CSV table of C-alpha atoms and ligand atoms in Angstrom, one decimal:
chain,number,residue,atom,x,y,z
A,24,UNK,CA,195.2,57.3,46.4
A,25,UNK,CA,198.0,58.1,44.0
A,26,UNK,CA,197.9,61.1,41.7
A,27,UNK,CA,196.8,59.3,38.6
A,28,UNK,CA,195.7,62.5,36.8
A,29,UNK,CA,199.2,64.0,37.3
A,30,UNK,CA,200.9,60.8,36.2
A,31,UNK,CA,198.8,60.8,33.0
A,32,UNK,CA,199.6,64.4,32.3
A,33,UNK,CA,203.3,63.8,32.6
A,34,UNK,CA,203.1,60.7,30.4
A,35,UNK,CA,201.3,62.6,27.7
A,36,UNK,CA,204.0,65.3,27.9
A,37,UNK,CA,206.6,62.6,27.5
A,38,UNK,CA,204.8,61.2,24.5
A,39,UNK,CA,204.4,64.6,22.9
A,40,UNK,CA,208.2,65.1,23.3
A,41,UNK,CA,208.5,62.0,21.1
A,42,UNK,CA,206.1,63.3,18.4
A,43,UNK,CA,202.7,61.9,19.4
A,44,UNK,CA,199.5,63.7,20.2
A,45,UNK,CA,198.0,60.9,22.3
A,46,UNK,CA,199.4,57.8,24.1
A,47,UNK,CA,198.2,54.3,24.3
A,48,UNK,CA,199.6,52.1,27.1
A,49,UNK,CA,198.9,48.4,27.2
A,50,UNK,CA,201.9,47.0,29.2
A,51,UNK,CA,200.5,45.9,32.5
A,52,UNK,CA,202.8,47.7,35.0
A,53,UNK,CA,202.7,50.9,33.0
A,54,UNK,CA,198.9,50.7,32.7
A,55,UNK,CA,198.7,50.1,36.5
A,56,UNK,CA,201.0,53.0,37.3
A,57,UNK,CA,199.0,55.4,35.2
A,58,UNK,CA,195.5,54.3,36.3
A,59,UNK,CA,195.6,52.1,39.4
A,60,UNK,CA,193.9,49.3,37.4
A,61,UNK,CA,195.5,46.0,38.3
A,62,UNK,CA,193.7,43.7,35.8
A,63,UNK,CA,195.5,41.6,33.2
A,64,UNK,CA,193.9,43.1,30.1
A,65,UNK,CA,193.2,46.6,29.0
A,66,UNK,CA,194.4,49.7,27.2
A,67,UNK,CA,195.0,53.1,28.7
A,68,UNK,CA,194.5,56.0,26.3
A,69,UNK,CA,195.6,59.6,27.2
A,70,UNK,CA,195.0,62.6,25.1
A,71,UNK,CA,194.6,66.3,25.7
A,72,UNK,CA,192.7,66.5,29.1
A,73,UNK,CA,191.0,63.1,28.6
A,74,UNK,CA,191.8,59.7,30.1
A,75,UNK,CA,190.2,56.4,29.1
A,76,UNK,CA,190.7,52.8,30.2
A,77,UNK,CA,189.4,50.3,27.7
A,78,UNK,CA,188.9,46.8,29.1
A,79,UNK,CA,186.8,43.8,28.6
A,80,UNK,CA,183.7,42.4,30.4
A,81,UNK,CA,185.7,40.5,33.0
A,82,UNK,CA,187.2,43.7,34.4
A,83,UNK,CA,184.6,46.4,34.0
A,84,UNK,CA,183.5,46.5,37.7
A,85,UNK,CA,187.1,46.3,38.9
A,86,UNK,CA,188.2,49.1,36.6
A,87,UNK,CA,185.5,51.4,37.8
A,88,UNK,CA,186.6,50.8,41.3
A,89,UNK,CA,190.4,50.9,40.8
A,90,UNK,CA,190.7,53.7,38.2
A,91,UNK,CA,188.3,56.5,39.2
A,92,UNK,CA,190.4,59.1,37.3
A,93,UNK,CA,189.6,57.3,34.0
A,94,UNK,CA,186.5,57.0,31.8
A,95,UNK,CA,185.9,53.2,31.6
A,96,UNK,CA,185.1,51.9,28.1
A,97,UNK,CA,184.1,48.3,27.3
A,98,UNK,CA,186.2,46.8,24.6
A,99,UNK,CA,184.3,45.9,21.5
A,100,UNK,CA,185.6,43.7,18.6
A,101,UNK,CA,188.2,46.2,17.2
A,102,UNK,CA,189.9,47.9,20.1
A,103,UNK,CA,192.2,50.0,17.9
A,104,UNK,CA,189.3,51.3,15.9
A,105,UNK,CA,187.8,52.4,19.3
A,106,UNK,CA,191.1,54.0,20.3
A,107,UNK,CA,191.2,55.9,17.1
A,108,UNK,CA,187.6,57.1,17.5
A,109,UNK,CA,188.2,58.3,21.1
A,110,UNK,CA,191.4,60.1,20.3
A,111,UNK,CA,189.6,61.7,17.4
A,112,UNK,CA,187.1,63.3,19.8
A,113,UNK,CA,190.0,65.6,20.9
A,114,UNK,CA,191.5,65.9,17.4
A,115,UNK,CA,194.4,63.5,18.0
A,116,UNK,CA,195.5,61.5,15.0
A,117,UNK,CA,199.2,60.8,15.9
A,118,UNK,CA,198.9,58.1,18.6
A,119,UNK,CA,202.0,57.0,20.4
A,120,UNK,CA,202.4,53.4,21.3
A,121,UNK,CA,205.0,51.5,23.4
A,122,UNK,CA,207.4,50.3,20.8
A,123,UNK,CA,209.3,48.3,23.4
A,124,UNK,CA,206.3,46.3,24.5
A,125,UNK,CA,204.3,45.7,21.3
A,126,UNK,CA,204.9,42.7,19.1
A,127,UNK,CA,205.0,43.1,15.4
A,128,UNK,CA,201.7,41.3,15.2
A,129,UNK,CA,200.0,43.8,17.5
A,130,UNK,CA,201.4,46.7,15.5
A,131,UNK,CA,200.1,45.2,12.3
A,132,UNK,CA,196.7,44.7,13.9
A,133,UNK,CA,196.5,48.4,15.0
A,134,UNK,CA,197.6,49.6,11.6
A,135,UNK,CA,194.9,47.5,9.9
A,136,UNK,CA,192.1,48.3,12.3
A,137,UNK,CA,192.8,52.0,12.4
A,138,UNK,CA,194.3,53.0,9.0
A,139,UNK,CA,193.6,56.7,9.6
A,140,UNK,CA,195.9,56.8,12.6
A,141,UNK,CA,199.5,57.6,12.4
A,142,UNK,CA,201.1,55.2,14.9
A,143,UNK,CA,204.1,56.8,16.5
A,144,UNK,CA,206.8,54.7,18.2
A,145,UNK,CA,207.5,55.9,21.7
A,146,UNK,CA,210.0,54.4,24.2
A,147,UNK,CA,210.4,54.6,28.0
A,148,UNK,CA,207.8,57.3,28.5
A,149,UNK,CA,206.1,55.7,31.5
A,150,UNK,CA,209.2,53.9,32.7
A,151,UNK,CA,211.0,57.3,33.1
A,152,UNK,CA,208.2,58.4,35.4
A,153,UNK,CA,208.3,55.2,37.5
A,154,UNK,CA,211.9,55.6,38.6
A,155,UNK,CA,211.1,58.1,41.3
A,156,UNK,CA,208.8,56.6,43.8
A,157,UNK,CA,205.9,58.3,45.7
A,158,UNK,CA,205.6,58.0,49.5
A,159,UNK,CA,202.8,55.5,49.0
A,160,UNK,CA,205.0,53.4,46.6
A,161,UNK,CA,207.9,53.5,49.1
A,162,UNK,CA,205.5,52.4,51.9
A,163,UNK,CA,204.4,49.4,49.9
A,164,UNK,CA,207.9,48.4,49.0
A,165,UNK,CA,209.0,48.7,52.6
A,166,UNK,CA,206.2,46.4,53.6
A,167,UNK,CA,207.1,43.9,50.9
A,168,UNK,CA,210.7,43.9,52.1
A,169,UNK,CA,209.7,43.5,55.7
A,170,UNK,CA,207.5,40.5,54.8
A,171,UNK,CA,210.4,38.9,53.0
A,172,UNK,CA,212.8,39.5,55.8
A,173,UNK,CA,210.4,38.0,58.4
A,174,UNK,CA,209.9,34.9,56.2
A,175,UNK,CA,213.7,34.5,55.8
A,176,UNK,CA,214.1,34.6,59.6
A,177,UNK,CA,211.6,31.7,59.8
A,178,UNK,CA,213.6,29.7,57.2
A,179,UNK,CA,216.7,30.1,59.3
A,180,UNK,CA,215.0,27.9,61.9
A,181,UNK,CA,214.8,24.9,59.6
A,182,UNK,CA,218.1,25.4,57.8
A,183,UNK,CA,220.2,22.2,58.2
A,184,UNK,CA,222.2,19.7,56.2
A,185,UNK,CA,219.8,17.3,54.4
A,186,UNK,CA,217.2,20.0,53.7
A,187,UNK,CA,216.4,20.1,49.9
A,188,UNK,CA,216.7,23.4,48.1
A,189,UNK,CA,213.2,22.9,46.9
A,190,UNK,CA,211.8,22.6,50.5
A,191,UNK,CA,213.7,25.7,51.6
A,192,UNK,CA,212.1,27.7,48.8
A,193,UNK,CA,208.7,26.2,49.5
A,194,UNK,CA,208.9,27.2,53.1
A,195,UNK,CA,210.2,30.7,52.3
A,196,UNK,CA,207.4,31.3,49.8
A,197,UNK,CA,204.7,29.9,52.1
A,198,UNK,CA,205.9,32.1,54.9
A,199,UNK,CA,205.8,35.2,52.7
A,200,UNK,CA,202.3,34.4,51.7
A,201,UNK,CA,201.2,33.8,55.3
A,202,UNK,CA,202.7,37.2,56.3
A,203,UNK,CA,200.6,39.0,53.8
A,204,UNK,CA,202.5,38.9,50.4
A,205,UNK,CA,200.1,38.6,47.5
A,206,UNK,CA,202.8,36.6,45.7
A,207,UNK,CA,206.5,36.0,45.2
A,208,UNK,CA,208.5,38.6,43.3
A,209,UNK,CA,210.0,35.8,41.1
A,210,UNK,CA,210.7,32.0,41.4
A,211,UNK,CA,213.0,31.8,44.5
A,212,UNK,CA,216.6,31.1,43.8
A,213,UNK,CA,218.3,28.6,46.1
A,214,UNK,CA,221.7,27.6,44.9
A,215,UNK,CA,223.7,25.5,47.4
A,216,UNK,CA,227.3,24.1,47.3
A,217,UNK,CA,228.6,23.9,43.7
A,218,UNK,CA,225.3,25.1,42.4
A,219,UNK,CA,226.2,28.5,43.9
A,220,UNK,CA,228.1,29.3,40.7
A,221,UNK,CA,224.8,29.5,38.9
A,222,UNK,CA,223.8,33.1,39.4
A,223,UNK,CA,220.1,32.3,38.8
A,224,UNK,CA,220.0,28.7,39.9
A,225,UNK,CA,216.3,27.9,40.7
A,226,UNK,CA,215.8,25.7,43.7
A,227,UNK,CA,216.4,22.0,42.8
A,228,UNK,CA,216.1,18.6,44.5
A,229,UNK,CA,219.7,18.9,45.8
A,230,UNK,CA,220.1,18.4,49.5
A,231,UNK,CA,222.2,20.9,51.6
A,232,UNK,CA,225.5,19.5,52.9
A,233,UNK,CA,227.6,20.5,55.9
A,234,UNK,CA,230.2,23.2,55.5
A,235,UNK,CA,228.9,24.6,52.2
A,236,UNK,CA,227.3,27.9,51.2
A,237,UNK,CA,223.7,28.4,50.1
A,238,UNK,CA,222.6,31.5,48.1
A,239,UNK,CA,219.0,32.5,48.6
A,240,UNK,CA,217.6,35.2,46.3
A,241,UNK,CA,214.0,36.0,47.0
A,242,UNK,CA,211.3,38.7,47.2
A,243,UNK,CA,207.7,39.4,48.1
A,244,UNK,CA,205.0,41.4,46.3
A,245,UNK,CA,202.8,43.7,48.3
A,246,UNK,CA,200.0,45.7,46.6
A,247,UNK,CA,201.8,45.4,43.3
A,248,UNK,CA,205.3,46.3,44.6
A,249,UNK,CA,208.3,44.0,44.8
A,250,UNK,CA,211.2,43.5,47.1
A,251,UNK,CA,214.5,41.9,46.1
A,252,UNK,CA,217.2,40.5,48.4
A,253,UNK,CA,219.9,37.9,48.4
A,254,UNK,CA,221.8,36.3,51.3
A,255,UNK,CA,224.5,33.7,51.2
A,256,UNK,CA,224.6,31.6,54.3
A,257,UNK,CA,227.1,29.0,55.5
A,258,UNK,CA,226.2,25.7,56.9
A,259,UNK,CA,228.2,24.6,59.9
A,260,UNK,CA,230.7,21.8,59.3
A,261,UNK,CA,233.9,20.9,57.5
A,262,UNK,CA,234.4,21.7,53.9
A,263,UNK,CA,237.7,21.3,51.9
A,264,UNK,CA,237.3,24.7,50.4
A,265,UNK,CA,236.0,26.5,53.4
A,266,UNK,CA,238.8,29.0,53.7
A,267,UNK,CA,238.5,30.0,50.0
A,268,UNK,CA,234.7,30.3,50.3
A,269,UNK,CA,235.1,32.6,53.3
A,270,UNK,CA,237.6,34.7,51.5
A,271,UNK,CA,235.3,35.1,48.5
A,272,UNK,CA,232.5,35.9,50.8
A,273,UNK,CA,234.4,38.8,52.4
A,274,UNK,CA,235.3,40.1,49.0
A,275,UNK,CA,231.7,40.2,47.9
A,276,UNK,CA,230.7,41.8,51.2
A,277,UNK,CA,233.3,44.5,50.8
A,278,UNK,CA,232.1,45.1,47.2
A,279,UNK,CA,228.5,45.4,48.3
A,280,UNK,CA,229.5,47.9,51.0
A,281,UNK,CA,231.5,49.9,48.5
A,282,UNK,CA,228.5,49.9,46.0
A,283,UNK,CA,226.1,51.0,48.8
A,284,UNK,CA,228.6,53.7,49.9
A,285,UNK,CA,228.4,55.2,46.4
A,286,UNK,CA,224.6,55.5,46.4
A,287,UNK,CA,223.5,59.1,46.8
A,288,UNK,CA,221.7,61.8,44.7
A,289,UNK,CA,223.6,63.2,41.7
A,290,UNK,CA,225.7,60.2,41.3
A,291,UNK,CA,225.6,58.1,38.1
A,292,UNK,CA,224.2,54.6,38.6
A,293,UNK,CA,227.2,53.3,36.7
A,294,UNK,CA,229.4,54.7,39.5
A,295,UNK,CA,227.7,52.3,41.9
A,296,UNK,CA,228.5,49.5,39.6
A,297,UNK,CA,232.1,50.7,39.3
A,298,UNK,CA,232.6,51.0,43.0
A,299,UNK,CA,231.5,47.4,43.6
A,300,UNK,CA,233.2,46.0,40.6
A,301,UNK,CA,236.5,47.6,41.5
A,302,UNK,CA,236.7,45.8,44.8
A,303,UNK,CA,236.1,42.4,43.1
A,304,UNK,CA,238.6,43.2,40.3
A,305,UNK,CA,241.3,44.2,42.8
A,306,UNK,CA,240.8,40.9,44.6
A,307,UNK,CA,241.4,39.1,41.3
A,308,UNK,CA,237.8,37.9,40.6
A,309,UNK,CA,236.7,40.4,38.0
A,310,UNK,CA,236.0,37.7,35.4
A,311,UNK,CA,233.9,35.8,37.9
A,312,UNK,CA,231.5,38.8,38.3
A,313,UNK,CA,229.7,38.8,35.0
A,314,UNK,CA,226.5,40.6,35.7
A,315,UNK,CA,225.6,44.2,36.5
A,316,UNK,CA,225.6,45.5,40.1
A,317,UNK,CA,221.9,46.5,40.4
A,318,UNK,CA,218.6,47.5,39.0
A,319,UNK,CA,215.5,49.5,39.9
A,320,UNK,CA,212.6,47.8,41.7
A,321,UNK,CA,208.9,48.7,41.8
A,322,UNK,CA,205.9,47.5,40.0
A,323,UNK,CA,208.4,45.2,38.3
A,324,UNK,CA,211.3,43.4,40.0
A,325,UNK,CA,213.7,44.5,37.3
A,326,UNK,CA,213.1,48.0,36.0
A,327,UNK,CA,215.0,51.3,35.5
A,328,UNK,CA,217.3,52.7,36.7
A,329,UNK,CA,220.0,50.2,35.8
A,330,UNK,CA,223.3,50.2,37.7
A,331,UNK,CA,225.6,48.7,35.1
A,332,UNK,CA,228.7,49.5,33.2
A,333,UNK,CA,226.7,49.7,30.0
A,334,UNK,CA,227.7,53.1,28.5
A,335,UNK,CA,224.4,53.9,26.7
A,336,UNK,CA,221.9,53.5,29.5
A,337,UNK,CA,223.2,55.3,32.5
A,338,UNK,CA,221.0,57.1,35.0
A,339,UNK,CA,221.6,59.9,37.5
A,340,UNK,CA,220.4,58.9,40.9
A,341,UNK,CA,217.7,61.1,42.5
A,342,UNK,CA,216.0,61.0,45.9
A,343,UNK,CA,213.3,58.3,46.1
A,344,UNK,CA,214.7,56.2,43.4
A,345,UNK,CA,214.9,52.5,44.5
A,346,UNK,CA,217.8,50.3,43.4
A,347,UNK,CA,219.5,47.0,44.3
A,348,UNK,CA,223.1,46.6,45.0
A,349,UNK,CA,224.0,42.9,44.4
A,350,UNK,CA,227.6,42.0,43.4
A,351,UNK,CA,228.6,38.3,43.3
A,352,UNK,CA,231.4,36.0,42.5
A,353,UNK,CA,230.8,32.7,40.8
A,354,UNK,CA,233.3,29.9,40.7
A,355,UNK,CA,232.2,26.9,38.5
A,356,UNK,CA,232.7,23.6,40.4
A,357,UNK,CA,233.2,25.3,43.7
A,358,UNK,CA,230.2,27.6,44.4
A,359,UNK,CA,229.4,31.3,44.6
A,360,UNK,CA,228.4,34.2,46.8
A,361,UNK,CA,226.0,37.1,46.1
A,362,UNK,CA,224.7,39.7,48.5
A,363,UNK,CA,221.8,42.0,47.7
A,364,UNK,CA,219.9,44.7,49.3
A,365,UNK,CA,217.1,47.0,47.9
A,366,UNK,CA,217.7,50.6,48.9
A,367,UNK,CA,216.0,53.9,48.6
A,368,UNK,CA,218.1,56.9,47.5
A,369,UNK,CA,217.7,59.6,50.2
A,370,UNK,CA,218.8,63.3,50.3
A,371,UNK,CA,222.3,62.4,51.4
A,372,UNK,CA,222.8,58.7,50.8
A,373,UNK,CA,220.5,55.6,51.0
A,374,UNK,CA,218.2,53.8,53.3
A,375,UNK,CA,217.9,50.0,53.2
A,376,UNK,CA,214.5,48.4,52.6
A,377,UNK,CA,215.8,44.9,53.0
A,378,UNK,CA,217.3,44.3,56.4
A,379,UNK,CA,218.8,40.9,56.7
A,380,UNK,CA,222.3,41.0,58.1
A,381,UNK,CA,224.9,40.6,55.3
A,382,UNK,CA,227.8,39.7,57.7
A,383,UNK,CA,229.1,36.0,57.4
A,384,UNK,CA,226.5,33.8,59.1
A,385,UNK,CA,226.9,30.2,60.0
A,386,UNK,CA,223.9,27.9,60.8
B,8,MN,MN1,218.0,41.7,42.0
């Protein structure tokens, strides 16, 4: 069982640093991180020594079981009035909310239901806690990655020209579920041949052809935690641009190796991006690598820390952070290559969670 009391105390301290006396958390991954509750609806409220989870009739029994560190409160008609009354029990009137997750309509509703509350905008409070993973979280992520890798190995057995991208994704997703995944981390990307230039090309009806490349970007979810991995495989056979595709592949592979080699504690995540990007730029493909090099993974498939060249949201890597390293090159009309691993920052470097071989592979 995770230390939900400790997490709640740290979240409250973070909210206090942003001017609040209490914190409400309604975004699903943050709510789950703080309480253990995995349901789709509910509000966590944390104030001076107290922890409440307000949820509706559908989830009361589940909430009692999943969130023993919290007082479970059935939601009545006006949830924000209830929140105000509970916070009032410990004298809290300035209640922080997650400004990055609320809609304007939600904020208006809170203001109108609880006019006596001063609603304080907070940002990134729980997200900042989530970046460093606990041993239990790392265990779950390692299991998600292993499931995904085993499913990919099964897909390799059916890979051949004539196979539709859609059938490849269906097979991969079914195998992940069979192997214990509770779901897929995101709709599987299968981009073959010229579609490889679409960085997020969802699996289509297109049939694989001899000699071309196919990029597969996929992940499993295990006990709420995601994996994220990309391979680009070559199909055997002749292709007029084969030599060029191979050259591009080796550039991306070198870029990924350079990005991984930069991963260690104390390093800025932007330095990982720079290390990978430099290899691609020096090979003359800088303009064809238009996305950032990586991102955190956990309860969400994309979360902090971000490994990008963006100057205002840099992160210093610490042990037990989890990030992806996933450079790519995309050539419209020809195809593309991306290679991605999810890794844990260790005391002196990194450890891969995703294990599929990233050397050139022909099937
Ligand atoms: Mn990714």
